[in-house]
Every structure is written in structure tokens, then in C-alpha cells.
Amino acid sequence: MIGRENAHRLFSKGIHILSAGSSDFLQNYYINPLLNILNTPDQFSDILMRSYSEFIQNLYELGARRIGVISLPPMGCLPAAITLFGAGNKSCVERLNNDAVMFNTKLETTTQLLMNRHSGLKLVAFDVYQPFLDIITNPIDNGFFETKRACCGTGTIETSFLCNSLSPGTCVNATGYVFWDGFHPTEAVNELLAGQLLGQGISLIS
């Protein structure tokens, strides 16, 4: 619509925000027996790092110079993860959280390597893990009262089209809930996290 040259200029001035890893682990690795047999979580993280590097390379070649990537959250605290992998325990699944910490360490290292490799690239790995964990472990201090059950439906595993205002069991007001569905935080939590992460991304707007 605006021509290749103008499109390239527009793209190069944009700030591009990526999310990495959550679905790869929760909706792929942990439930796919073949992946579990062939790869440890550490090895699977390495596979994801290669994909991440290639994707950043492709964006860079298209002209992108300001890119932010969101780290893994405390995956073991998501309602769906507790339901699927908690063995009946309502607490966060520590092994999943440990995998997230390992992934995020690699993400930070890989991000630094990519910045060193590509001239003019501003690349930020946003740490969402700790701010999100702080909200989950200290809900009252952050204005929330429910951390284990999601607002949608049964609050255990529903997501996507199963979640809407007409879903049986859905809470009336989600603002007191940390999770909207089995995988995703509520808008109230996202707003709080966005404010806390803004300081990490100053280099993308300076």
C-alpha cells in the first residue's frame, strides 16, 4: 500500500515485541511424549534458542532494529499447569518454574550475543518471571485475592474460545483474579506488569 521503500522505513522505526517459549513448553514439550524422550528441558531450551536467534536474524534483515522479547513466566504457577502437572497439589509446580528460570537465563545470554553480532540492534529480554511471581505470591499487596483459580469457567484449564462472559462458572469481576483463563493473566495483571516492565525497555525508545 505504501511501497517497498516506505514500508521498510516504517518497519525499521517500529518497536517489535515478541513472546517466546510458553506455548512451546506447556502445549508442546510437556504433553508430547516423543519430545520428552528425545530431549531434556535443557536440550529443548537450546532448540528454542536456535529458533529465537533465526527469527531475530530474519527481523533484522527486514530492517527491524528495536525488538523486545518477553521471557517465560513462572509456568508452574499457571492454573492449567497446576491442573495438568501438579499431581493433585494446588501449589506451583517447581520443576516447571525451574525450567522457566533456565530458559530465561539462556534467553538473556542469547539476547546479548545477538546484540553483539548485529550492528545497531537494540534487543531487550524483558524479565516477566519475577514481577509475575511477586504478584502470585503476594496477591493482597498487589490488589488481588485469587491466584489459584482462573476467572473463566472452572478456573482450571479452559482457554481460547472456551473463555467468554457466557462460559458457565466465569467470575463476574475479573479484576481481583490474577488469571483470566488457565494460561493467561487478567487485564488487571497485564496492566500492572506492563508498568513494571516499561523501565526495562527504555533503550527501545531512547
PDB file of C-alpha atoms in Angstrom:
ATOM      1  CA  MET A   1       0.000   0.000   0.000  1.00  0.00           C
ATOM      2  CA  ILE A   2       2.807   2.482   0.776  1.00  0.00           C
ATOM      3  CA  GLY A   3       5.539   0.978  -1.381  1.00  0.00           C
ATOM      4  CA  ARG A   4       8.568  -1.155  -0.514  1.00  0.00           C
ATOM      5  CA  GLU A   5      10.866   1.737   0.447  1.00  0.00           C
ATOM      6  CA  ASN A   6       8.335   3.415   2.740  1.00  0.00           C
ATOM      7  CA  ALA A   7       7.338   0.063   4.200  1.00  0.00           C
ATOM      8  CA  HIS A   8      10.972  -0.698   5.022  1.00  0.00           C
ATOM      9  CA  ARG A   9      11.376   2.715   6.649  1.00  0.00           C
ATOM     10  CA  LEU A  10       8.196   2.247   8.695  1.00  0.00           C
ATOM     11  CA  PHE A  11       9.206  -1.257   9.752  1.00  0.00           C
ATOM     12  CA  SER A  12      12.717  -0.163  10.742  1.00  0.00           C
ATOM     13  CA  LYS A  13      11.355   2.584  13.028  1.00  0.00           C
ATOM     14  CA  GLY A  14       8.859   0.301  14.753  1.00  0.00           C
ATOM     15  CA  ILE A  15       9.236  -1.373  18.143  1.00  0.00           C
ATOM     16  CA  HIS A  16       8.624  -5.102  17.800  1.00  0.00           C
ATOM     17  CA  ILE A  17       7.562  -7.113  20.858  1.00  0.00           C
ATOM     18  CA  LEU A  18       7.852 -10.911  20.837  1.00  0.00           C
ATOM     19  CA  SER A  19       6.769 -13.614  23.254  1.00  0.00           C
ATOM     20  CA  ALA A  20       8.890 -16.734  23.472  1.00  0.00           C
ATOM     21  CA  GLY A  21       8.564 -20.214  24.886  1.00  0.00           C
ATOM     22  CA  SER A  22       5.343 -20.541  26.904  1.00  0.00           C
ATOM     23  CA  SER A  23       3.266 -22.463  24.376  1.00  0.00           C
ATOM     24  CA  ASP A  24       6.344 -24.397  23.241  1.00  0.00           C
ATOM     25  CA  PHE A  25       6.705 -25.852  26.722  1.00  0.00           C
ATOM     26  CA  LEU A  26       3.159 -26.024  28.094  1.00  0.00           C
ATOM     27  CA  GLN A  27       1.288 -27.027  24.957  1.00  0.00           C
ATOM     28  CA  ASN A  28       4.033 -28.978  23.249  1.00  0.00           C
ATOM     29  CA  TYR A  29       7.038 -30.264  25.194  1.00  0.00           C
ATOM     30  CA  TYR A  30       5.354 -31.275  28.458  1.00  0.00           C
ATOM     31  CA  ILE A  31       2.465 -33.100  26.765  1.00  0.00           C
ATOM     32  CA  ASN A  32       4.370 -34.673  23.850  1.00  0.00           C
ATOM     33  CA  PRO A  33       5.932 -37.992  24.964  1.00  0.00           C
ATOM     34  CA  LEU A  34       8.227 -38.071  21.937  1.00  0.00           C
ATOM     35  CA  LEU A  35       9.760 -34.701  22.782  1.00  0.00           C
ATOM     36  CA  ASN A  36      10.169 -35.770  26.412  1.00  0.00           C
ATOM     37  CA  ILE A  37      12.041 -38.896  25.347  1.00  0.00           C
ATOM     38  CA  LEU A  38      14.291 -37.199  22.819  1.00  0.00           C
ATOM     39  CA  ASN A  39      15.123 -34.028  24.770  1.00  0.00           C
ATOM     40  CA  THR A  40      15.670 -32.918  28.317  1.00  0.00           C
ATOM     41  CA  PRO A  41      14.205 -29.479  29.199  1.00  0.00           C
ATOM     42  CA  ASP A  42      17.754 -28.122  28.873  1.00  0.00           C
ATOM     43  CA  GLN A  43      18.123 -29.550  25.362  1.00  0.00           C
ATOM     44  CA  PHE A  44      14.671 -28.334  24.348  1.00  0.00           C
ATOM     45  CA  SER A  45      15.622 -24.843  25.543  1.00  0.00           C
ATOM     46  CA  ASP A  46      18.644 -24.966  23.239  1.00  0.00           C
ATOM     47  CA  ILE A  47      16.356 -25.807  20.307  1.00  0.00           C
ATOM     48  CA  LEU A  48      14.162 -22.822  21.151  1.00  0.00           C
ATOM     49  CA  MET A  49      17.223 -20.558  21.424  1.00  0.00           C
ATOM     50  CA  ARG A  50      18.237 -21.505  17.882  1.00  0.00           C
ATOM     51  CA  SER A  51      14.727 -20.663  16.644  1.00  0.00           C
ATOM     52  CA  TYR A  52      14.840 -17.382  18.538  1.00  0.00           C
ATOM     53  CA  SER A  53      18.210 -16.466  17.015  1.00  0.00           C
ATOM     54  CA  GLU A  54      16.995 -17.256  13.497  1.00  0.00           C
ATOM     55  CA  PHE A  55      13.822 -15.238  13.996  1.00  0.00           C
ATOM     56  CA  ILE A  56      15.735 -12.204  15.245  1.00  0.00           C
ATOM     57  CA  GLN A  57      18.121 -12.571  12.286  1.00  0.00           C
ATOM     58  CA  ASN A  58      15.145 -12.556   9.897  1.00  0.00           C
ATOM     59  CA  LEU A  59      13.635  -9.476  11.538  1.00  0.00           C
ATOM     60  CA  TYR A  60      16.995  -7.724  11.420  1.00  0.00           C
ATOM     61  CA  GLU A  61      17.347  -8.439   7.697  1.00  0.00           C
ATOM     62  CA  LEU A  62      13.880  -6.960   7.182  1.00  0.00           C
ATOM     63  CA  GLY A  63      15.084  -3.766   8.849  1.00  0.00           C
ATOM     64  CA  ALA A  64      13.917  -4.198  12.457  1.00  0.00           C
ATOM     65  CA  ARG A  65      16.305  -2.539  14.925  1.00  0.00           C
ATOM     66  CA  ARG A  66      14.233  -2.230  18.116  1.00  0.00           C
ATOM     67  CA  ILE A  67      12.988  -5.566  19.439  1.00  0.00           C
ATOM     68  CA  GLY A  68      11.783  -6.693  22.838  1.00  0.00           C
ATOM     69  CA  VAL A  69      11.199 -10.321  23.815  1.00  0.00           C
ATOM     70  CA  ILE A  70       9.116 -11.370  26.815  1.00  0.00           C
ATOM     71  CA  SER A  71      10.701 -14.059  28.991  1.00  0.00           C
ATOM     72  CA  LEU A  72       8.886 -17.106  30.314  1.00  0.00           C
ATOM     73  CA  PRO A  73       6.560 -16.505  33.271  1.00  0.00           C
ATOM     74  CA  PRO A  74       6.565 -18.803  36.318  1.00  0.00           C
ATOM     75  CA  MET A  75       4.941 -21.568  34.239  1.00  0.00           C
ATOM     76  CA  GLY A  76       4.428 -23.859  37.192  1.00  0.00           C
ATOM     77  CA  CYS A  77       2.020 -21.362  38.772  1.00  0.00           C
ATOM     78  CA  LEU A  78      -0.404 -21.181  35.852  1.00  0.00           C
ATOM     79  CA  PRO A  79      -3.750 -22.824  36.735  1.00  0.00           C
ATOM     80  CA  ALA A  80      -3.588 -25.168  33.733  1.00  0.00           C
ATOM     81  CA  ALA A  81      -0.060 -26.252  34.662  1.00  0.00           C
ATOM     82  CA  ILE A  82      -1.118 -26.956  38.258  1.00  0.00           C
ATOM     83  CA  THR A  83      -4.118 -28.944  36.971  1.00  0.00           C
ATOM     84  CA  LEU A  84      -2.118 -30.968  34.432  1.00  0.00           C
ATOM     85  CA  PHE A  85       1.195 -31.444  36.224  1.00  0.00           C
ATOM     86  CA  GLY A  86       0.554 -30.751  39.903  1.00  0.00           C
ATOM     87  CA  ALA A  87      -0.426 -34.330  40.812  1.00  0.00           C
ATOM     88  CA  GLY A  88      -3.407 -33.038  42.791  1.00  0.00           C
ATOM     89  CA  ASN A  89      -1.362 -30.451  44.673  1.00  0.00           C
ATOM     90  CA  LYS A  90      -2.626 -26.875  44.406  1.00  0.00           C
ATOM     91  CA  SER A  91       0.831 -25.334  44.781  1.00  0.00           C
ATOM     92  CA  CYS A  92       3.055 -24.113  41.948  1.00  0.00           C
ATOM     93  CA  VAL A  93       4.875 -26.928  40.123  1.00  0.00           C
ATOM     94  CA  GLU A  94       8.502 -26.218  40.978  1.00  0.00           C
ATOM     95  CA  ARG A  95      10.099 -28.241  38.170  1.00  0.00           C
ATOM     96  CA  LEU A  96       8.231 -26.159  35.609  1.00  0.00           C
ATOM     97  CA  ASN A  97       9.322 -22.941  37.298  1.00  0.00           C
ATOM     98  CA  ASN A  98      12.914 -24.220  37.338  1.00  0.00           C
ATOM     99  CA  ASP A  99      12.687 -24.892  33.600  1.00  0.00           C
ATOM    100  CA  ALA A 100      11.443 -21.332  33.092  1.00  0.00           C
ATOM    101  CA  VAL A 101      14.377 -19.892  35.054  1.00  0.00           C
ATOM    102  CA  MET A 102      16.818 -21.978  32.998  1.00  0.00           C
ATOM    103  CA  PHE A 103      15.192 -20.841  29.740  1.00  0.00           C
ATOM    104  CA  ASN A 104      15.229 -17.195  30.795  1.00  0.00           C
ATOM    105  CA  THR A 105      18.939 -17.356  31.666  1.00  0.00           C
ATOM    106  CA  LYS A 106      19.661 -18.675  28.183  1.00  0.00           C
ATOM    107  CA  LEU A 107      17.373 -16.049  26.666  1.00  0.00           C
ATOM    108  CA  GLU A 108      19.331 -13.267  28.366  1.00  0.00           C
ATOM    109  CA  THR A 109      22.679 -14.706  27.218  1.00  0.00           C
ATOM    110  CA  THR A 110      21.472 -15.271  23.648  1.00  0.00           C
ATOM    111  CA  THR A 111      20.000 -11.765  23.526  1.00  0.00           C
ATOM    112  CA  GLN A 112      23.359 -10.251  24.467  1.00  0.00           C
ATOM    113  CA  LEU A 113      25.160 -12.348  21.847  1.00  0.00           C
ATOM    114  CA  LEU A 114      22.708 -11.231  19.164  1.00  0.00           C
ATOM    115  CA  MET A 115      23.199  -7.572  20.055  1.00  0.00           C
ATOM    116  CA  ASN A 116      26.975  -8.002  19.858  1.00  0.00           C
ATOM    117  CA  ARG A 117      26.616  -9.659  16.460  1.00  0.00           C
ATOM    118  CA  HIS A 118      24.277  -7.159  14.793  1.00  0.00           C
ATOM    119  CA  SER A 119      25.238  -3.510  14.438  1.00  0.00           C
ATOM    120  CA  GLY A 120      22.587  -1.036  15.542  1.00  0.00           C
ATOM    121  CA  LEU A 121      20.305  -3.684  17.032  1.00  0.00           C
ATOM    122  CA  LYS A 122      18.530  -2.756  20.270  1.00  0.00           C
ATOM    123  CA  LEU A 123      17.271  -6.006  21.758  1.00  0.00           C
ATOM    124  CA  VAL A 124      15.779  -6.302  25.234  1.00  0.00           C
ATOM    125  CA  ALA A 125      14.830  -9.500  27.075  1.00  0.00           C
ATOM    126  CA  PHE A 126      12.001  -8.391  29.371  1.00  0.00           C
ATOM    127  CA  ASP A 127      12.039 -10.273  32.670  1.00  0.00           C
ATOM    128  CA  VAL A 128       8.384 -11.032  33.386  1.00  0.00           C
ATOM    129  CA  TYR A 129       9.165 -14.021  35.632  1.00  0.00           C
ATOM    130  CA  GLN A 130       9.992 -12.224  38.877  1.00  0.00           C
ATOM    131  CA  PRO A 131       7.365  -9.448  38.706  1.00  0.00           C
ATOM    132  CA  PHE A 132       4.687 -12.022  37.886  1.00  0.00           C
ATOM    133  CA  LEU A 133       5.849 -14.370  40.661  1.00  0.00           C
ATOM    134  CA  ASP A 134       5.738 -11.452  43.111  1.00  0.00           C
ATOM    135  CA  ILE A 135       2.086 -10.824  42.189  1.00  0.00           C
ATOM    136  CA  ILE A 136       1.238 -14.519  42.592  1.00  0.00           C
ATOM    137  CA  THR A 137       2.973 -14.886  45.949  1.00  0.00           C
ATOM    138  CA  ASN A 138       1.821 -11.515  47.321  1.00  0.00           C
ATOM    139  CA  PRO A 139      -1.629 -11.048  45.765  1.00  0.00           C
ATOM    140  CA  ILE A 140      -3.171  -8.906  48.512  1.00  0.00           C
ATOM    141  CA  ASP A 141      -0.302  -6.397  48.368  1.00  0.00           C
ATOM    142  CA  ASN A 142      -0.952  -6.056  44.626  1.00  0.00           C
ATOM    143  CA  GLY A 143      -4.741  -5.757  44.833  1.00  0.00           C
ATOM    144  CA  PHE A 144      -5.764  -9.354  44.045  1.00  0.00           C
ATOM    145  CA  PHE A 145      -7.426 -12.101  46.078  1.00  0.00           C
ATOM    146  CA  GLU A 146      -7.445 -15.187  43.797  1.00  0.00           C
ATOM    147  CA  THR A 147      -4.233 -16.753  42.476  1.00  0.00           C
ATOM    148  CA  LYS A 148      -5.011 -20.455  42.037  1.00  0.00           C
ATOM    149  CA  ARG A 149      -8.315 -20.406  40.184  1.00  0.00           C
ATOM    150  CA  ALA A 150      -8.770 -18.506  36.934  1.00  0.00           C
ATOM    151  CA  CYS A 151     -11.811 -16.317  36.326  1.00  0.00           C
ATOM    152  CA  CYS A 152     -13.013 -18.278  33.297  1.00  0.00           C
ATOM    153  CA  GLY A 153     -15.190 -21.376  33.670  1.00  0.00           C
ATOM    154  CA  THR A 154     -13.908 -23.875  36.221  1.00  0.00           C
ATOM    155  CA  GLY A 155     -10.738 -21.809  36.521  1.00  0.00           C
ATOM    156  CA  THR A 156      -8.539 -24.854  35.987  1.00  0.00           C
ATOM    157  CA  ILE A 157      -7.762 -25.388  32.312  1.00  0.00           C
ATOM    158  CA  GLU A 158     -10.134 -23.524  29.967  1.00  0.00           C
ATOM    159  CA  THR A 159      -8.687 -21.122  27.420  1.00  0.00           C
ATOM    160  CA  SER A 160      -9.348 -19.620  23.983  1.00  0.00           C
ATOM    161  CA  PHE A 161     -12.953 -19.942  22.678  1.00  0.00           C
ATOM    162  CA  LEU A 162     -13.977 -21.744  25.879  1.00  0.00           C
ATOM    163  CA  CYS A 163     -13.500 -18.481  27.741  1.00  0.00           C
ATOM    164  CA  ASN A 164     -16.053 -15.706  27.444  1.00  0.00           C
ATOM    165  CA  SER A 165     -18.650 -13.956  29.569  1.00  0.00           C
ATOM    166  CA  LEU A 166     -21.161 -16.728  28.819  1.00  0.00           C
ATOM    167  CA  SER A 167     -18.905 -19.615  29.911  1.00  0.00           C
ATOM    168  CA  PRO A 168     -20.533 -21.421  32.882  1.00  0.00           C
ATOM    169  CA  GLY A 169     -18.793 -20.515  36.133  1.00  0.00           C
ATOM    170  CA  THR A 170     -16.995 -17.438  34.830  1.00  0.00           C
ATOM    171  CA  CYS A 171     -16.494 -14.835  37.559  1.00  0.00           C
ATOM    172  CA  VAL A 172     -18.458 -11.607  37.475  1.00  0.00           C
ATOM    173  CA  ASN A 173     -15.464  -9.299  38.011  1.00  0.00           C
ATOM    174  CA  ALA A 174     -12.021 -10.435  36.913  1.00  0.00           C
ATOM    175  CA  THR A 175     -10.116  -7.524  38.468  1.00  0.00           C
ATOM    176  CA  GLY A 176      -9.491  -9.461  41.679  1.00  0.00           C
ATOM    177  CA  TYR A 177      -8.182 -12.505  39.835  1.00  0.00           C
ATOM    178  CA  VAL A 178      -4.567 -12.977  38.785  1.00  0.00           C
ATOM    179  CA  PHE A 179      -5.549 -15.300  35.909  1.00  0.00           C
ATOM    180  CA  TRP A 180      -8.250 -14.823  33.295  1.00  0.00           C
ATOM    181  CA  ASP A 181      -8.005 -18.399  31.980  1.00  0.00           C
ATOM    182  CA  GLY A 182      -5.805 -21.434  32.586  1.00  0.00           C
ATOM    183  CA  PHE A 183      -2.812 -19.884  30.820  1.00  0.00           C
ATOM    184  CA  HIS A 184      -3.170 -16.102  30.697  1.00  0.00           C
ATOM    185  CA  PRO A 185      -3.223 -13.299  33.292  1.00  0.00           C
ATOM    186  CA  THR A 186      -6.135 -10.902  33.567  1.00  0.00           C
ATOM    187  CA  GLU A 187      -6.090  -7.446  32.020  1.00  0.00           C
ATOM    188  CA  ALA A 188      -5.516  -6.004  35.504  1.00  0.00           C
ATOM    189  CA  VAL A 189      -2.350  -8.080  35.919  1.00  0.00           C
ATOM    190  CA  ASN A 190      -1.146  -7.289  32.397  1.00  0.00           C
ATOM    191  CA  GLU A 191      -1.532  -3.588  33.113  1.00  0.00           C
ATOM    192  CA  LEU A 192       0.465  -3.930  36.326  1.00  0.00           C
ATOM    193  CA  LEU A 193       3.185  -5.973  34.620  1.00  0.00           C
ATOM    194  CA  ALA A 194       3.392  -3.534  31.695  1.00  0.00           C
ATOM    195  CA  GLY A 195       4.067  -0.688  34.083  1.00  0.00           C
ATOM    196  CA  GLN A 196       6.823  -2.637  35.827  1.00  0.00           C
ATOM    197  CA  LEU A 197       8.426  -3.761  32.554  1.00  0.00           C
ATOM    198  CA  LEU A 198       8.401  -0.309  30.984  1.00  0.00           C
ATOM    199  CA  GLY A 199      11.604   0.648  32.777  1.00  0.00           C
ATOM    200  CA  GLN A 200      13.379  -2.394  31.327  1.00  0.00           C
ATOM    201  CA  GLY A 201      12.654  -1.221  27.785  1.00  0.00           C
ATOM    202  CA  ILE A 202      13.943   2.345  27.982  1.00  0.00           C
ATOM    203  CA  SER A 203      16.648   1.554  25.426  1.00  0.00           C
ATOM    204  CA  LEU A 204      13.972   0.735  22.839  1.00  0.00           C
ATOM    205  CA  ILE A 205      12.529   4.235  22.956  1.00  0.00           C
ATOM    206  CA  SER A 206      15.669   6.291  23.606  1.00  0.00           C
TER     207      SER A 206
END
